[in-house]
PDB file of N, CA and C in Angstrom:
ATOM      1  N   UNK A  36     140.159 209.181  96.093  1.00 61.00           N
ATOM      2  CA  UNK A  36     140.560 208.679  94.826  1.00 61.00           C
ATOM      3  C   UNK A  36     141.921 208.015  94.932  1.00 61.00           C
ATOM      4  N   UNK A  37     142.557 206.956  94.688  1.00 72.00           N
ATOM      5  CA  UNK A  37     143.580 205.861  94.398  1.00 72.00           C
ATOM      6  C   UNK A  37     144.503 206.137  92.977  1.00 72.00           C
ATOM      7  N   UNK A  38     145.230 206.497  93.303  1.00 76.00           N
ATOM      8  CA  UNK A  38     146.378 206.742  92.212  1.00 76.00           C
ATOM      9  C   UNK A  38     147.192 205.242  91.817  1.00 76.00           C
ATOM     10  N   UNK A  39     147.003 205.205  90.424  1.00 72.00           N
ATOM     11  CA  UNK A  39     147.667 203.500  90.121  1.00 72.00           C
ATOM     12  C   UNK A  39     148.946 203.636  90.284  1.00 72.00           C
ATOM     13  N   UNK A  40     149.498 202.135  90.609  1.00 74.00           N
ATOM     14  CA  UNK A  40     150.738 202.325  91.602  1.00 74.00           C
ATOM     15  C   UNK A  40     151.638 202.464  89.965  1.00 74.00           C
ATOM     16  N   UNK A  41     152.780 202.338  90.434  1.00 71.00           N
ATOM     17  CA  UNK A  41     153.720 203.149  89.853  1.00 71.00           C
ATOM     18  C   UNK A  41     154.583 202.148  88.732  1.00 71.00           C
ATOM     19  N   UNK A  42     154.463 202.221  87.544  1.00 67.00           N
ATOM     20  CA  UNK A  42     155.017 201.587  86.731  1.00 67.00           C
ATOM     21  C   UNK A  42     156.823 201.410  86.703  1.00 67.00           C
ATOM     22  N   UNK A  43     157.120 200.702  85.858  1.00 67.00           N
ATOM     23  CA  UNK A  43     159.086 200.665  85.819  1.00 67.00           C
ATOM     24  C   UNK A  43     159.784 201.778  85.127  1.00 67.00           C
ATOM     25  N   UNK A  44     160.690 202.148  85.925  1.00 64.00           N
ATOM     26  CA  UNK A  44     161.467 203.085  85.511  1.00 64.00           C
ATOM     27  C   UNK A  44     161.551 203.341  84.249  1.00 64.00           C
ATOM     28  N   UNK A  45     161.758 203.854  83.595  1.00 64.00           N
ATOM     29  CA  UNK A  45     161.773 204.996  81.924  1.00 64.00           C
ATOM     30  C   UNK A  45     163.260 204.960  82.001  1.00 64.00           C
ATOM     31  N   UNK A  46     164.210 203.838  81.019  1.00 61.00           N
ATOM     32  CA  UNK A  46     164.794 204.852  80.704  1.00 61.00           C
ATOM     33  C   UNK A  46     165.790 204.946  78.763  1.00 61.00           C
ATOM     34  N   UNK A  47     166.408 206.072  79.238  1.00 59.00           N
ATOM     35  CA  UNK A  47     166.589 206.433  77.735  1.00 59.00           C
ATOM     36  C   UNK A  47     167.329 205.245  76.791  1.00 59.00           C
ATOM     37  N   UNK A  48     167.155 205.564  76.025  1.00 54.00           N
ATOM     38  CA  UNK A  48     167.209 204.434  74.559  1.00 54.00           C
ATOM     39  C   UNK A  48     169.014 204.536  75.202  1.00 54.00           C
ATOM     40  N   UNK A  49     169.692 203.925  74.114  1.00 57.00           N
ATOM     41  CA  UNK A  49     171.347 203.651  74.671  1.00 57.00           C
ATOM     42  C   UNK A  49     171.449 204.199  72.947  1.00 57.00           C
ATOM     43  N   UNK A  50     172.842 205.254  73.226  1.00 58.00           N
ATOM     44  CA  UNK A  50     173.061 206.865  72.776  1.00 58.00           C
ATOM     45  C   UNK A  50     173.509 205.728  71.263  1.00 58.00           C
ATOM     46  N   UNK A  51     173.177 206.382  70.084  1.00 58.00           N
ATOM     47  CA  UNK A  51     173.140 206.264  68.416  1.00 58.00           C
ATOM     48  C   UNK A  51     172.182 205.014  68.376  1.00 58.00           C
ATOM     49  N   UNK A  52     171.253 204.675  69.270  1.00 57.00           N
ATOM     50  CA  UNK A  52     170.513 203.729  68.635  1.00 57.00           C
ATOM     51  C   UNK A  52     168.558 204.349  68.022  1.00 57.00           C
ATOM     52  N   UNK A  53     168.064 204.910  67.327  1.00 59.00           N
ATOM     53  CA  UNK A  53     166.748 205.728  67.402  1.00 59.00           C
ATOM     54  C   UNK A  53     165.838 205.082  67.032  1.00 59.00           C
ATOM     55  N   UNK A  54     166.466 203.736  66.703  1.00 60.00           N
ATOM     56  CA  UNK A  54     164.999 202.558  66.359  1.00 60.00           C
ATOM     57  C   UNK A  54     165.316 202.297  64.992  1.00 60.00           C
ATOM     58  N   UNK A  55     163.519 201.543  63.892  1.00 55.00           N
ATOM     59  CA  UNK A  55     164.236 200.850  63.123  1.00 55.00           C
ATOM     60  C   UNK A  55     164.144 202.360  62.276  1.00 55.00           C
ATOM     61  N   UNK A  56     164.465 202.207  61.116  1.00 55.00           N
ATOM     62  CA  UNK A  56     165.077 203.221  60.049  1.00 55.00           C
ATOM     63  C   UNK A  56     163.111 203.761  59.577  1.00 55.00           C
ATOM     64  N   UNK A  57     163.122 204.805  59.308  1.00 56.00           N
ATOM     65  CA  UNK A  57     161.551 205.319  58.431  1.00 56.00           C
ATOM     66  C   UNK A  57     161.505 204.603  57.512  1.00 56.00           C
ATOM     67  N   UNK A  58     160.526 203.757  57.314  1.00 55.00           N
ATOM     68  CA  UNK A  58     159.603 203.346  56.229  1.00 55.00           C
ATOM     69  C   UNK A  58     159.952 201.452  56.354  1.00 55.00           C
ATOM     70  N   UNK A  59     160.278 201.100  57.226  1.00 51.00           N
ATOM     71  CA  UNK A  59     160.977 200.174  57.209  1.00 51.00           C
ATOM     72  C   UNK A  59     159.402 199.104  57.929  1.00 51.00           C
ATOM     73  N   UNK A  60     159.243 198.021  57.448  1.00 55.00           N
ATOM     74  CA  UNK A  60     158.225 197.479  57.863  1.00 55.00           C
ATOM     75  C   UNK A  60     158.613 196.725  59.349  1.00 55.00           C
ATOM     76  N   UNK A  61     159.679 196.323  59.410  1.00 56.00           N
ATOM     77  CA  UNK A  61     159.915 195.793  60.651  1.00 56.00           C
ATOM     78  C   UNK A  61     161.656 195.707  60.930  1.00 56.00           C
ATOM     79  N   UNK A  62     161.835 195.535  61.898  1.00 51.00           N
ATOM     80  CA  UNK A  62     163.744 195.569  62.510  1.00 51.00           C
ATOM     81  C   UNK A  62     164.025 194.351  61.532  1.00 51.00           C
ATOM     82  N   UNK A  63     165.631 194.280  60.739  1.00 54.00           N
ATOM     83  CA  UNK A  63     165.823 193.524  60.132  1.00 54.00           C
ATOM     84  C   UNK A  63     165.028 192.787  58.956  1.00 54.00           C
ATOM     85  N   UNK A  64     163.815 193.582  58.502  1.00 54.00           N
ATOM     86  CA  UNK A  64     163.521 193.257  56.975  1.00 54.00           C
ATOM     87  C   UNK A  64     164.851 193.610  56.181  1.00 54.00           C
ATOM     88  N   UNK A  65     164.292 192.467  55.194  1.00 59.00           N
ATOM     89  CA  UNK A  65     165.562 192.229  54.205  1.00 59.00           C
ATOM     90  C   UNK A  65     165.294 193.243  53.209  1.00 59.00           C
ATOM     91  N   UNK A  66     166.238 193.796  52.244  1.00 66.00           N
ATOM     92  CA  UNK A  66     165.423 194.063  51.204  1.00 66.00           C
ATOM     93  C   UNK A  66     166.560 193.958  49.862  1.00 66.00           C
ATOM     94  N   UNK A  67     167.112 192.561  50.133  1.00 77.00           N
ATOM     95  CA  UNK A  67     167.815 192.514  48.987  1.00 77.00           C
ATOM     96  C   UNK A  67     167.098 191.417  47.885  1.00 77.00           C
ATOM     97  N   UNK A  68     166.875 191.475  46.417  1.00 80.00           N
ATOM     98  CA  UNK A  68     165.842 191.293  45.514  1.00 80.00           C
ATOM     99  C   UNK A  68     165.960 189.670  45.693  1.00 80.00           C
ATOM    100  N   UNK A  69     164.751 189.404  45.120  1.00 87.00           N
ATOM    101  CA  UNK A  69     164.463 187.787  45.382  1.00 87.00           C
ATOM    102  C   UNK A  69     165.078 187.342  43.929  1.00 87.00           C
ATOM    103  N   UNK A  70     165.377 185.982  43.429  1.00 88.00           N
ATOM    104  CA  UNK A  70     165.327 185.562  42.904  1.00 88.00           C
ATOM    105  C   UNK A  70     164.212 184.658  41.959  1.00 88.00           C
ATOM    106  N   UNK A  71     163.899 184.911  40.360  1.00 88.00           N
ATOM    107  CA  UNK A  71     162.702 184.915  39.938  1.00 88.00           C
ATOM    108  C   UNK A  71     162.444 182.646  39.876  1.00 88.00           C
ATOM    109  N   UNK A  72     161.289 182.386  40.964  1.00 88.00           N
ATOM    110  CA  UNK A  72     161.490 181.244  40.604  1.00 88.00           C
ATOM    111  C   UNK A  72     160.956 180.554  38.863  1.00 88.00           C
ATOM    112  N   UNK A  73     160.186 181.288  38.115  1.00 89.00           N
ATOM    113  CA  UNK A  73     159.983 180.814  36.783  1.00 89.00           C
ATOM    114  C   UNK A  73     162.056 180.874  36.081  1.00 89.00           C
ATOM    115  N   UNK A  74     162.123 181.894  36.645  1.00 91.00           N
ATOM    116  CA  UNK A  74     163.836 181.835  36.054  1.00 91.00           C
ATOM    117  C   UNK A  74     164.700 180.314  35.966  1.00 91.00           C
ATOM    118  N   UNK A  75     164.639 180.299  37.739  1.00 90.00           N
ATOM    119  CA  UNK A  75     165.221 179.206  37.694  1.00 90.00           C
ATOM    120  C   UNK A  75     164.551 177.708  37.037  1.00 90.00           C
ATOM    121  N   UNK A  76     163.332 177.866  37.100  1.00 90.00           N
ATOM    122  CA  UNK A  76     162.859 176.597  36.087  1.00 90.00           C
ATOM    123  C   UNK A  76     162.783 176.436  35.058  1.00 90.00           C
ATOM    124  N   UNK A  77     162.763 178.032  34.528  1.00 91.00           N
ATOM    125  CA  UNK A  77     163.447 177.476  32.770  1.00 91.00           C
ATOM    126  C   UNK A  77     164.450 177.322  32.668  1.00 91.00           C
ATOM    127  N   UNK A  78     165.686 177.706  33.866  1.00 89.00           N
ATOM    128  CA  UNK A  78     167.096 176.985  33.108  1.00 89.00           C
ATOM    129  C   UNK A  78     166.939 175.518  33.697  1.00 89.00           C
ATOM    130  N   UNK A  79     166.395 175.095  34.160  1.00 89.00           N
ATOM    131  CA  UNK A  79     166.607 173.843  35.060  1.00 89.00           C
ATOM    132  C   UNK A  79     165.721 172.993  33.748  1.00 89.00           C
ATOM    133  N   UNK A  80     164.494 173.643  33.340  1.00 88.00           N
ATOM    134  CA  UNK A  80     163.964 172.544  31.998  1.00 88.00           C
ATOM    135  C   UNK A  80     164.404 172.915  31.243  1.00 88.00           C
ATOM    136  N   UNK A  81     165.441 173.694  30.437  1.00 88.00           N
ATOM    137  CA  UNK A  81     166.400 173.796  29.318  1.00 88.00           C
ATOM    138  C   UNK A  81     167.416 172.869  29.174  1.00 88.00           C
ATOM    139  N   UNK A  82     167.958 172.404  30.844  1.00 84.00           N
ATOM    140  CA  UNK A  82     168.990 171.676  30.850  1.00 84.00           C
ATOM    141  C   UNK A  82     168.486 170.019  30.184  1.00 84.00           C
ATOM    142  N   UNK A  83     167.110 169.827  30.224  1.00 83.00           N
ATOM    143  CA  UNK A  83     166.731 168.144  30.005  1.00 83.00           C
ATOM    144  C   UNK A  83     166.221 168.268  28.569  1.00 83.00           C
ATOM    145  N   UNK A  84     167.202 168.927  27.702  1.00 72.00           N
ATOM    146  CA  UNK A  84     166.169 169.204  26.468  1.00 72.00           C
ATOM    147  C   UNK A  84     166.712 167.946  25.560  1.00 72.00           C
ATOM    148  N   UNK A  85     167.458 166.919  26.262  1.00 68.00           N
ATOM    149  CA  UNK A  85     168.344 165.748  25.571  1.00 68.00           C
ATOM    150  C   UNK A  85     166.451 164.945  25.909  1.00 68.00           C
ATOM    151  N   UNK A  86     165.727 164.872  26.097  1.00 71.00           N
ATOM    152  CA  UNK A  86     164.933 163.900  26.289  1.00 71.00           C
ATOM    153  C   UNK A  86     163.755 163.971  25.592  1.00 71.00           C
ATOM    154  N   UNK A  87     163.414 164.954  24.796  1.00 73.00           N
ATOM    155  CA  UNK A  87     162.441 165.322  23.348  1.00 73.00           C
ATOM    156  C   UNK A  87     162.529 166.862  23.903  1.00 73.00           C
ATOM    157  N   UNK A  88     161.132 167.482  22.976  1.00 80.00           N
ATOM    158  CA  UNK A  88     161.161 168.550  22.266  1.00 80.00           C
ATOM    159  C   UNK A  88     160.248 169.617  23.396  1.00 80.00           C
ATOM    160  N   UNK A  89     159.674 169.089  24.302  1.00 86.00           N
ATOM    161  CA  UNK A  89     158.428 169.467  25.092  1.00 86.00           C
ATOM    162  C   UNK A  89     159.150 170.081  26.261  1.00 86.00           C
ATOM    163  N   UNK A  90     160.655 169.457  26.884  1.00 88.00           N
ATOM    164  CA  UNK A  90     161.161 170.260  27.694  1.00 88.00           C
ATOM    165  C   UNK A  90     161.949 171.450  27.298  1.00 88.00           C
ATOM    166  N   UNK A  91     162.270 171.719  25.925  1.00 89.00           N
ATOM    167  CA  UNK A  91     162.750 173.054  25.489  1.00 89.00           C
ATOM    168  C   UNK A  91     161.547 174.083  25.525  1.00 89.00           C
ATOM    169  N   UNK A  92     160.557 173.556  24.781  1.00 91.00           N
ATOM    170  CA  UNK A  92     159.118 174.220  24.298  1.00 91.00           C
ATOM    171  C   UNK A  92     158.307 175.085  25.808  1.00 91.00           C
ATOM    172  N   UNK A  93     159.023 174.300  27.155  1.00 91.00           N
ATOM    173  CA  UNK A  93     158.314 174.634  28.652  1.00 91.00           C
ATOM    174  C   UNK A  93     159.569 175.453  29.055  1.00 91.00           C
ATOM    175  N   UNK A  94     160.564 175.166  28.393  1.00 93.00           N
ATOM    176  CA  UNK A  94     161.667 176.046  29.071  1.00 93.00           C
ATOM    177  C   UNK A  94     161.469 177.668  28.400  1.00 93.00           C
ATOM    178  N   UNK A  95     161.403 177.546  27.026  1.00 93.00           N
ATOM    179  CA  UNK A  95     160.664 178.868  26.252  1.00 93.00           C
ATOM    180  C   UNK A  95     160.031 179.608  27.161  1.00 93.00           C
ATOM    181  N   UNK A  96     158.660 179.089  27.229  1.00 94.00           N
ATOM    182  CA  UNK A  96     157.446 179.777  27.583  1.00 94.00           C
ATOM    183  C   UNK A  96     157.916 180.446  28.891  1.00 94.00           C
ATOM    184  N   UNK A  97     158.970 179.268  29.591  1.00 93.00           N
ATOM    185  CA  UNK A  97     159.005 179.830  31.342  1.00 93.00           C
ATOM    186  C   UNK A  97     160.011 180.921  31.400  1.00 93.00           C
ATOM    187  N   UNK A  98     160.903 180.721  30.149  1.00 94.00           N
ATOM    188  CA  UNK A  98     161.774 181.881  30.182  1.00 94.00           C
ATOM    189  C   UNK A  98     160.986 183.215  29.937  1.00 94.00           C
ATOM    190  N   UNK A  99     160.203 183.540  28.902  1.00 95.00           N
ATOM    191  CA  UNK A  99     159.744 184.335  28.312  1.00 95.00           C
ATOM    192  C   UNK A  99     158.980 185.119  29.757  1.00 95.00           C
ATOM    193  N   UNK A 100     157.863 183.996  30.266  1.00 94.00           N
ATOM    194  CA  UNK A 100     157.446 185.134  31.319  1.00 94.00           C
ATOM    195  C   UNK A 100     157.925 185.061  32.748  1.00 94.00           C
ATOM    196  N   UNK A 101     159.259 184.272  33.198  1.00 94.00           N
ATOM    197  CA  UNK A 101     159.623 185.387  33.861  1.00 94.00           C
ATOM    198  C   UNK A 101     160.849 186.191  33.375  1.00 94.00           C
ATOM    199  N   UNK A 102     160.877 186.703  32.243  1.00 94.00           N
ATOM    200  CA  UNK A 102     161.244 188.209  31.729  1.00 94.00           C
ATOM    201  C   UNK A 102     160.703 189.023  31.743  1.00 94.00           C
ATOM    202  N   UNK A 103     159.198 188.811  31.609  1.00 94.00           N
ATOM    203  CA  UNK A 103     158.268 189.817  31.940  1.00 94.00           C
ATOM    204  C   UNK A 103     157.992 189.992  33.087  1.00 94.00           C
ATOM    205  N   UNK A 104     158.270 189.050  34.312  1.00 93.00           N
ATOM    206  CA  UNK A 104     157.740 189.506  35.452  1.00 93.00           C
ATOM    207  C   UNK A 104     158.970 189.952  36.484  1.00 93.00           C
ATOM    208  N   UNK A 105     160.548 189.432  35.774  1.00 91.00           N
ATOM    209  CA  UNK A 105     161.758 190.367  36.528  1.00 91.00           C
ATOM    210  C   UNK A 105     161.243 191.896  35.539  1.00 91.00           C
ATOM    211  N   UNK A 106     160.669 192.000  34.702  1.00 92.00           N
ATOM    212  CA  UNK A 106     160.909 193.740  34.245  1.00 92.00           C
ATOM    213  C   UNK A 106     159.805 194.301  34.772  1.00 92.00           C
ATOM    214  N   UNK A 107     158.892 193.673  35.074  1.00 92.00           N
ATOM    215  CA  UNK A 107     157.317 194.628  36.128  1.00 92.00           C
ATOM    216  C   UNK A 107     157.482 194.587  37.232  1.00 92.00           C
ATOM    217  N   UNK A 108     158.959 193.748  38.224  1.00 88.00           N
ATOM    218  CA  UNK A 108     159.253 193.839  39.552  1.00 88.00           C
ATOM    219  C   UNK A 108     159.816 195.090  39.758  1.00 88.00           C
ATOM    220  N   UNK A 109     160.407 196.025  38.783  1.00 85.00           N
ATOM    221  CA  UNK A 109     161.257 196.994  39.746  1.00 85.00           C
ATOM    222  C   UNK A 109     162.503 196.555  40.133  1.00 85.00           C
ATOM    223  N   UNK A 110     163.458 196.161  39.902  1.00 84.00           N
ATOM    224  CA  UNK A 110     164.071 195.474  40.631  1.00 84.00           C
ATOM    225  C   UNK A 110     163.608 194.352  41.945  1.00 84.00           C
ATOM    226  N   UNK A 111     162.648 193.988  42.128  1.00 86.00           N
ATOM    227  CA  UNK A 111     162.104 193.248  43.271  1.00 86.00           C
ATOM    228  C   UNK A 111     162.768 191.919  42.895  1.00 86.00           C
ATOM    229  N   UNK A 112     162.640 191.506  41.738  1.00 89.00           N
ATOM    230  CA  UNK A 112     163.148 190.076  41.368  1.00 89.00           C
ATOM    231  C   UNK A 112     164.373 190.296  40.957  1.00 89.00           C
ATOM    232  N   UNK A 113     165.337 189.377  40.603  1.00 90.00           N
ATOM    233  CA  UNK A 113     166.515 188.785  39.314  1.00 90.00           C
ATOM    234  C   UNK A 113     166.299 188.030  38.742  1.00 90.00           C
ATOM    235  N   UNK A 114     167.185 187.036  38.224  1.00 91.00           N
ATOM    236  CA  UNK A 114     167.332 186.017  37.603  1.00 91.00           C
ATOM    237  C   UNK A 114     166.735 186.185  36.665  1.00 91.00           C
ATOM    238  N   UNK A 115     167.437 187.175  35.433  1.00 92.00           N
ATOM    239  CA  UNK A 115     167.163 187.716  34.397  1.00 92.00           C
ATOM    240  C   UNK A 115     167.858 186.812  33.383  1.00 92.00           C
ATOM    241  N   UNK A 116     169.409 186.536  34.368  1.00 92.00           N
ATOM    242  CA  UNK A 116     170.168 185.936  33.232  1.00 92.00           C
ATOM    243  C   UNK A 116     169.789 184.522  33.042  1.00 92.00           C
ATOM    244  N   UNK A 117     169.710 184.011  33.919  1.00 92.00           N
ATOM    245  CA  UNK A 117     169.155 182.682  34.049  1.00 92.00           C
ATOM    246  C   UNK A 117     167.944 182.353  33.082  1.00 92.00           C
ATOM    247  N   UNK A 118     166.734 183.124  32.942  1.00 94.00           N
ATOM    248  CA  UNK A 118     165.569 183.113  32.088  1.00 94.00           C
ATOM    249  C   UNK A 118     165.900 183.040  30.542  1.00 94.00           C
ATOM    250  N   UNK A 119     166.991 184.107  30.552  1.00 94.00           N
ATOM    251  CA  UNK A 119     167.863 184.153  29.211  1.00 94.00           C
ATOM    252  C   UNK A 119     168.743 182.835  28.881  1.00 94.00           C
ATOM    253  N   UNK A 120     169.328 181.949  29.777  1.00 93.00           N
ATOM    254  CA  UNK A 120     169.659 181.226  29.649  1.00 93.00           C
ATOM    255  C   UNK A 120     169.036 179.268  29.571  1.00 93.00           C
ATOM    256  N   UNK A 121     167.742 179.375  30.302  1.00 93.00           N
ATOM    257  CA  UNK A 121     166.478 178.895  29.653  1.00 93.00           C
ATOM    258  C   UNK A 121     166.115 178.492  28.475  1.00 93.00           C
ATOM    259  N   UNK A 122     166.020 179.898  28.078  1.00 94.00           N
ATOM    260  CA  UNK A 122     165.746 180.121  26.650  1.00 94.00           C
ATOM    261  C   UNK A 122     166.209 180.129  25.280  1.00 94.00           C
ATOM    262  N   UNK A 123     167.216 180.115  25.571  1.00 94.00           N
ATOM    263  CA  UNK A 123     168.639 179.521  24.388  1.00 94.00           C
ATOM    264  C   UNK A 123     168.798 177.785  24.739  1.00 94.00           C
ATOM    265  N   UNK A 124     168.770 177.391  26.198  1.00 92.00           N
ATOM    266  CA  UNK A 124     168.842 176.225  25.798  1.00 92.00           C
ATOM    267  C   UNK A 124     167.823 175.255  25.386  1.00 92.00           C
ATOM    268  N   UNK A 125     166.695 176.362  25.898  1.00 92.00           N
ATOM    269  CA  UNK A 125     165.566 175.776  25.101  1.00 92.00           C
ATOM    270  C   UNK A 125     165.307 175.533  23.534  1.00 92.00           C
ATOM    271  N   UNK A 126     165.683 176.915  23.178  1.00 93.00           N
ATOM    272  CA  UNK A 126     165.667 176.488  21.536  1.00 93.00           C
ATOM    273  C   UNK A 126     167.195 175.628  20.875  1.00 93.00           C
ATOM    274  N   UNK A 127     168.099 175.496  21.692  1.00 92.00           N
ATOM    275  CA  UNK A 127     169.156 174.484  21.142  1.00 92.00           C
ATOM    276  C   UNK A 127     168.700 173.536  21.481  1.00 92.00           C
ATOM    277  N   UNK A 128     167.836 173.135  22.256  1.00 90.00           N
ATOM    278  CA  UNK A 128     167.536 171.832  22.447  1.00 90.00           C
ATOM    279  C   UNK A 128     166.191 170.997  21.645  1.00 90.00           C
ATOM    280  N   UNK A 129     165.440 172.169  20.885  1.00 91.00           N
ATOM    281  CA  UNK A 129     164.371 172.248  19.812  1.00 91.00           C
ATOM    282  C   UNK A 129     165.642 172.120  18.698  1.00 91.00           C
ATOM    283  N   UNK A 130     166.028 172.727  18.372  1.00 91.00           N
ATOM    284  CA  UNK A 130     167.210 172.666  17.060  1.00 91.00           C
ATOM    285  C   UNK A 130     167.709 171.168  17.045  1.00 91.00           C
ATOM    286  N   UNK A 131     168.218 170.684  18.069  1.00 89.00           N
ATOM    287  CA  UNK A 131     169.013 169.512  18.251  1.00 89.00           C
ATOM    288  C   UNK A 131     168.073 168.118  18.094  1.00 89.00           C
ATOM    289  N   UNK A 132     166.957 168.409  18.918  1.00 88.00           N
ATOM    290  CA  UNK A 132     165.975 167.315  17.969  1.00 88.00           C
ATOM    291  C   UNK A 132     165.789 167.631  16.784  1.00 88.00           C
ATOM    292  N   UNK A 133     165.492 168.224  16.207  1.00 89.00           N
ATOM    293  CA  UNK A 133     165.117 168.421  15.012  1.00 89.00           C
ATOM    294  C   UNK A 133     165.666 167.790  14.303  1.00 89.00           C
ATOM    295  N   UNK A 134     167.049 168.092  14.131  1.00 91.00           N
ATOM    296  CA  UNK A 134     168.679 167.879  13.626  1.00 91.00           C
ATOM    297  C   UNK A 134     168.807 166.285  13.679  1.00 91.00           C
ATOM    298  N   UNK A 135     168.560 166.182  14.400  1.00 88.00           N
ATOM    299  CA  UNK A 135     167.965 164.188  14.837  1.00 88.00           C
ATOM    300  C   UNK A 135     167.078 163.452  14.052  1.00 88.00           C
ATOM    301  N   UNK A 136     165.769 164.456  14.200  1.00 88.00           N
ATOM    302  CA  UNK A 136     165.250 163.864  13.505  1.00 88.00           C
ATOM    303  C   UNK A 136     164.960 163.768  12.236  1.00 88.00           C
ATOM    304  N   UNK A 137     165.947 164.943  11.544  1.00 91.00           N
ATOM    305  CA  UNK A 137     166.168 165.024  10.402  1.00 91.00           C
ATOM    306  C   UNK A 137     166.927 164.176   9.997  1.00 91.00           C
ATOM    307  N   UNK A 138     167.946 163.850  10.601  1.00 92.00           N
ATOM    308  CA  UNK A 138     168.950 162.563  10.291  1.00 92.00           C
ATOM    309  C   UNK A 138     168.393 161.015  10.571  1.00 92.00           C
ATOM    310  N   UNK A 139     167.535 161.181  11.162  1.00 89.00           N
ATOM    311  CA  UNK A 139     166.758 159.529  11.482  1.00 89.00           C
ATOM    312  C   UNK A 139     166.185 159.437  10.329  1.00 89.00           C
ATOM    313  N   UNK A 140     165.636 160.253   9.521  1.00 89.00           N
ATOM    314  CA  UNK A 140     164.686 160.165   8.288  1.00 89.00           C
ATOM    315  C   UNK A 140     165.324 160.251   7.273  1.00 89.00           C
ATOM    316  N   UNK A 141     166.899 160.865   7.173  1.00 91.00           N
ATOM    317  CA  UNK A 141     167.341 160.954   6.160  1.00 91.00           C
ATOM    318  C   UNK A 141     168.231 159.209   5.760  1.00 91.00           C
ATOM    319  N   UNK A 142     168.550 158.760   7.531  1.00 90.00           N
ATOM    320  CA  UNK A 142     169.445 157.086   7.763  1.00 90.00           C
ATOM    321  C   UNK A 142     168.530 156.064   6.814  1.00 90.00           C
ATOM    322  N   UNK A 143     167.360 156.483   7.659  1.00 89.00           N
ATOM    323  CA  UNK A 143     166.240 155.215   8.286  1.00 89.00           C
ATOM    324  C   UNK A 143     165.379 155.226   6.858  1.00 89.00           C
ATOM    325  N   UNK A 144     164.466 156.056   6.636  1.00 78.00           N
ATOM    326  CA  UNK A 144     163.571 155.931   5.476  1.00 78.00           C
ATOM    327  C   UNK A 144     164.080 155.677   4.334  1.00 78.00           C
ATOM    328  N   UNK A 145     165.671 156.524   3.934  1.00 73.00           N
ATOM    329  CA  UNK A 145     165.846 155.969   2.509  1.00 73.00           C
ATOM    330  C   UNK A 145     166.571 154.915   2.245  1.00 73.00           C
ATOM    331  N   UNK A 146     166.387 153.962   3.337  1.00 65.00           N
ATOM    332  CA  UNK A 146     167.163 152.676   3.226  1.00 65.00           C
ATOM    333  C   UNK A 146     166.422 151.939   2.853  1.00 65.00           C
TER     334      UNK A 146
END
């Protein structure tokens, strides 16, 4: 019988290192929270609410759910404030047409 030849030396890990941490999916996973991308697109379509009424109305909706989906992450997501901030400029920017077009009708028609 043939004994398989002899593999490379063994040796010990180098002293305070014991590998990656328990529960950890791999060396150097991150696990600091993502940022919510509906967040950032309702402040980003809040900001164009100078161009009618439809980019406040998309900034709303996008704020609204991702508020709901930074509060069912667990902390997994942010950009809580940002969604919040969306959403105010969404409706100032619904207010501000309005306000417009209340004044175009009040200039224009009773002339």
């Amino acid at each position: 019988m043939s004994q398989p030849p002899p593999g490379p030396p063994a040796y010990p890990a180098p002293s305070g290192w014991g590998g990656p941490p328990p529960g950890a999916i791999y060396p150097g996973a991150s696990t600091t929270p993502r940022v919510s991308g509906l967040a950032v697109a309702s402040l980003v379509t809040g900001l164009f609410f100078w161009f009618c009424a439809i980019p406040g109305i998309v900034s709303i909706v996008l704020g609204h759910i991702a508020l709901e989906g930074i509060e069912s992450s667990s902390g997994a997501k942010t950009g809580r404030g940002m969604a919040i901030a969306g959403i105010v400029l969404g409706w100032v920017g619904i207010g501000l047409v309005g306000v417009l077009v209340l004044w175009w009708f009040i200039t224009v028609v009773t002339i």
